[in-house]
């Protein structure tokens, strides 16, 4: 017991003497979590700049312009009566859209000639384009309905009859699980999970690689010849520290007013399995690649696209089959799938059984590979040491 405590003290000293580990493990989750939270804190996109080209100068176009100015998602950045060099200005000014109200617009409406409003969307940013398009359509459809109803009323119909004649049926959208369309609710939990996976990957990638580089591995081999002993020794400090990091990261959810049920037993199971899977993958790379730089570089190759491949923002159903199958073996893919079921849909352990099974498979495979590879390295090191000792004695 004394020997284990002595070695654990050494491990903690080695961890806290490594500036890279400290920066990654303690700094990244807090810094990135707060940073991303404030980036998405506005919750939804508003004040997207648009230009209106009013070529008609009529009361009808004035009503349309007023309606655009009342829409919170759109900002009428410029109102003009001729296009000018609008297409040259668009990249510089970053207009989200240009709405052109054509000549004789009101007259054509009155004479039932069905004039056309042209909308040029800036598709360089898909999110902005989709939001702009949706709100422009909402404004124009509302105005269009109002004009049709007014026309029916002028034909002698009662207002209620005019409304009923135009509106054949009603549509009622009931928004569930993020009714306000809050973007921080959508993005931040997924980003925090991806950050925690990456932090654990990179921190654990240094534990054995550093020992190989500075020769401390030889001291450890003298203490025990069993790989499992060293794996437990290396894991213990992180198993003590990682829960505190999860607690700190989880506090960002209520801090940014995200309505998600995260303090429950199924979420604890999911976070534990993600932690173990990420630790074992990181340690496996650390054992397989006896270089801190190379181990972290290769793990970055996995962790960098992990969030995209998780299906959290872009559905895996849209992935090619080969990529979708690879994504299933990244721990964060399973965690984020289970997270959504628990935090937003109110699921229990049975609802995340597929994710639990896949995480357990990742843990088992990486653990067995790690034990076998480390045992081989210990055997090779001891054999080499014995060979050198025999040469010295002879």
Coordinates of C-alpha atoms in Angstrom, one line a residue, residues 96-254:
X96 CA -28.1 38.6 -46.2
X97 CA -30.5 39.4 -49.0
X98 CA -31.6 42.0 -51.5
X99 CA -35.4 42.4 -52.0
X100 CA -36.5 44.1 -55.2
X101 CA -40.0 45.5 -55.4
X102 CA -40.6 46.0 -59.2
X103 CA -42.0 48.9 -61.2
X104 CA -45.8 49.1 -61.4
X105 CA -46.0 46.7 -58.5
X106 CA -49.2 48.1 -57.0
X107 CA -50.9 48.7 -60.4
X108 CA -50.2 45.1 -61.4
X109 CA -51.7 43.8 -58.2
X110 CA -54.9 45.9 -58.7
X111 CA -55.1 44.6 -62.3
X112 CA -54.5 41.0 -61.2
X113 CA -51.3 40.7 -63.3
X114 CA -49.5 38.9 -60.4
X115 CA -46.2 40.8 -60.2
X116 CA -43.1 39.1 -58.9
X117 CA -40.9 40.2 -56.0
X118 CA -37.3 39.2 -56.5
X119 CA -35.2 38.1 -53.6
X120 CA -31.5 37.6 -54.0
X121 CA -30.2 35.5 -51.1
X122 CA -26.6 35.5 -49.9
X123 CA -25.9 31.8 -49.6
X124 CA -22.3 32.1 -48.4
X125 CA -23.6 31.4 -44.9
X126 CA -26.3 28.7 -44.9
X127 CA -27.6 29.4 -41.4
X128 CA -28.0 33.2 -42.2
X129 CA -29.5 32.4 -45.6
X130 CA -32.1 30.0 -44.2
X131 CA -33.1 32.4 -41.4
X132 CA -33.3 35.3 -43.8
X133 CA -35.4 33.3 -46.3
X134 CA -37.8 32.0 -43.7
X135 CA -38.5 35.5 -42.3
X136 CA -38.7 37.1 -45.8
X137 CA -41.3 34.5 -46.8
X138 CA -43.2 35.0 -43.6
X139 CA -43.4 38.8 -44.2
X140 CA -44.4 38.5 -47.8
X141 CA -46.9 35.7 -47.3
X142 CA -48.6 37.7 -44.6
X143 CA -48.8 40.8 -46.8
X144 CA -50.0 38.7 -49.7
X145 CA -52.8 37.2 -47.6
X146 CA -53.8 40.7 -46.4
X147 CA -54.0 42.0 -50.0
X148 CA -56.1 39.0 -51.1
X149 CA -58.5 39.4 -48.2
X150 CA -58.8 43.1 -48.8
X151 CA -59.7 42.4 -52.5
X152 CA -62.4 40.0 -51.4
X153 CA -63.8 42.5 -49.0
X154 CA -64.0 45.1 -51.8
X155 CA -66.0 42.6 -53.7
X156 CA -68.7 42.8 -51.0
X157 CA -67.8 39.9 -48.8
X158 CA -68.0 40.2 -45.0
X159 CA -64.5 40.3 -43.4
X160 CA -65.1 36.9 -41.8
X161 CA -66.2 35.5 -45.1
X162 CA -63.3 37.0 -46.9
X163 CA -60.9 35.5 -44.3
X164 CA -62.6 32.1 -44.6
X165 CA -62.6 32.2 -48.4
X166 CA -58.9 32.9 -48.5
X167 CA -57.8 30.6 -45.6
X168 CA -58.9 27.1 -46.6
X169 CA -57.2 25.5 -43.5
X170 CA -55.1 26.6 -40.6
X171 CA -51.6 25.4 -39.6
X172 CA -50.6 25.2 -36.0
X173 CA -46.9 24.4 -35.2
X174 CA -46.2 23.1 -31.8
X175 CA -42.5 23.3 -31.1
X176 CA -41.2 20.7 -28.7
X177 CA -37.9 20.2 -26.7
X178 CA -36.5 23.7 -27.7
X179 CA -39.6 25.7 -28.3
X180 CA -37.8 29.0 -28.4
X181 CA -35.4 27.8 -31.1
X182 CA -32.6 28.7 -28.7
X183 CA -29.2 28.2 -30.4
X184 CA -27.2 27.9 -27.2
X185 CA -29.5 25.1 -26.1
X186 CA -28.8 23.3 -29.4
X187 CA -25.1 23.8 -29.7
X188 CA -23.4 24.2 -26.3
X189 CA -24.1 20.7 -24.8
X190 CA -22.7 19.0 -27.9
X191 CA -19.6 21.3 -27.9
X192 CA -19.0 20.7 -24.2
X193 CA -19.1 16.9 -24.7
X194 CA -16.7 17.2 -27.7
X195 CA -14.3 19.4 -25.6
X196 CA -14.3 16.9 -22.7
X197 CA -13.6 14.0 -25.1
X198 CA -10.7 15.9 -26.7
X199 CA -9.3 17.0 -23.4
X200 CA -9.3 13.5 -22.0
X201 CA -7.8 12.1 -25.2
X202 CA -4.9 14.6 -25.2
X203 CA -4.2 14.5 -21.5
X204 CA -4.0 10.7 -21.4
X205 CA -2.0 10.6 -24.6
X206 CA 0.9 12.0 -22.6
X207 CA 1.0 9.7 -19.6
X208 CA 3.0 6.7 -21.0
X209 CA 4.5 8.6 -23.9
X210 CA 6.3 11.0 -21.5
X211 CA 7.6 8.0 -19.5
X212 CA 9.0 6.4 -22.6
X213 CA 10.7 9.7 -23.6
X214 CA 12.3 10.6 -20.3
X215 CA 13.2 7.1 -19.2
X216 CA 10.8 6.9 -16.2
X217 CA 9.2 3.8 -17.7
X218 CA 12.2 1.9 -16.6
X219 CA 11.6 2.9 -13.0
X220 CA 8.0 1.8 -13.3
X221 CA 9.0 -1.6 -14.7
X222 CA 11.2 -2.2 -11.7
X223 CA 8.1 -1.7 -9.4
X224 CA 5.9 -4.2 -11.3
X225 CA 6.0 -6.4 -14.3
X226 CA 2.3 -6.4 -14.9
X227 CA 0.6 -4.0 -17.3
X228 CA -2.7 -3.9 -15.4
X229 CA -0.8 -2.5 -12.3
X230 CA 0.6 0.4 -14.4
X231 CA -2.7 1.1 -16.1
X232 CA -4.5 1.4 -12.8
X233 CA -1.6 3.6 -11.4
X234 CA -1.8 6.0 -14.4
X235 CA -5.6 6.1 -14.5
X236 CA -6.1 6.8 -10.7
X237 CA -5.1 10.5 -10.7
X238 CA -7.4 11.2 -13.7
X239 CA -10.2 9.2 -12.3
X240 CA -10.0 11.5 -9.3
X241 CA -9.8 14.7 -11.2
X242 CA -12.1 14.1 -14.2
X243 CA -15.3 14.1 -12.1
X244 CA -14.5 17.6 -10.9
X245 CA -14.1 18.8 -14.5
X246 CA -17.4 17.2 -15.4
X247 CA -19.0 19.1 -12.5
X248 CA -17.5 22.4 -13.5
X249 CA -18.5 21.9 -17.2
X250 CA -22.0 20.8 -16.2
X251 CA -22.6 24.0 -14.3
X252 CA -22.3 25.9 -17.6
X253 CA -25.7 24.3 -18.6
X254 CA -27.7 26.1 -15.9

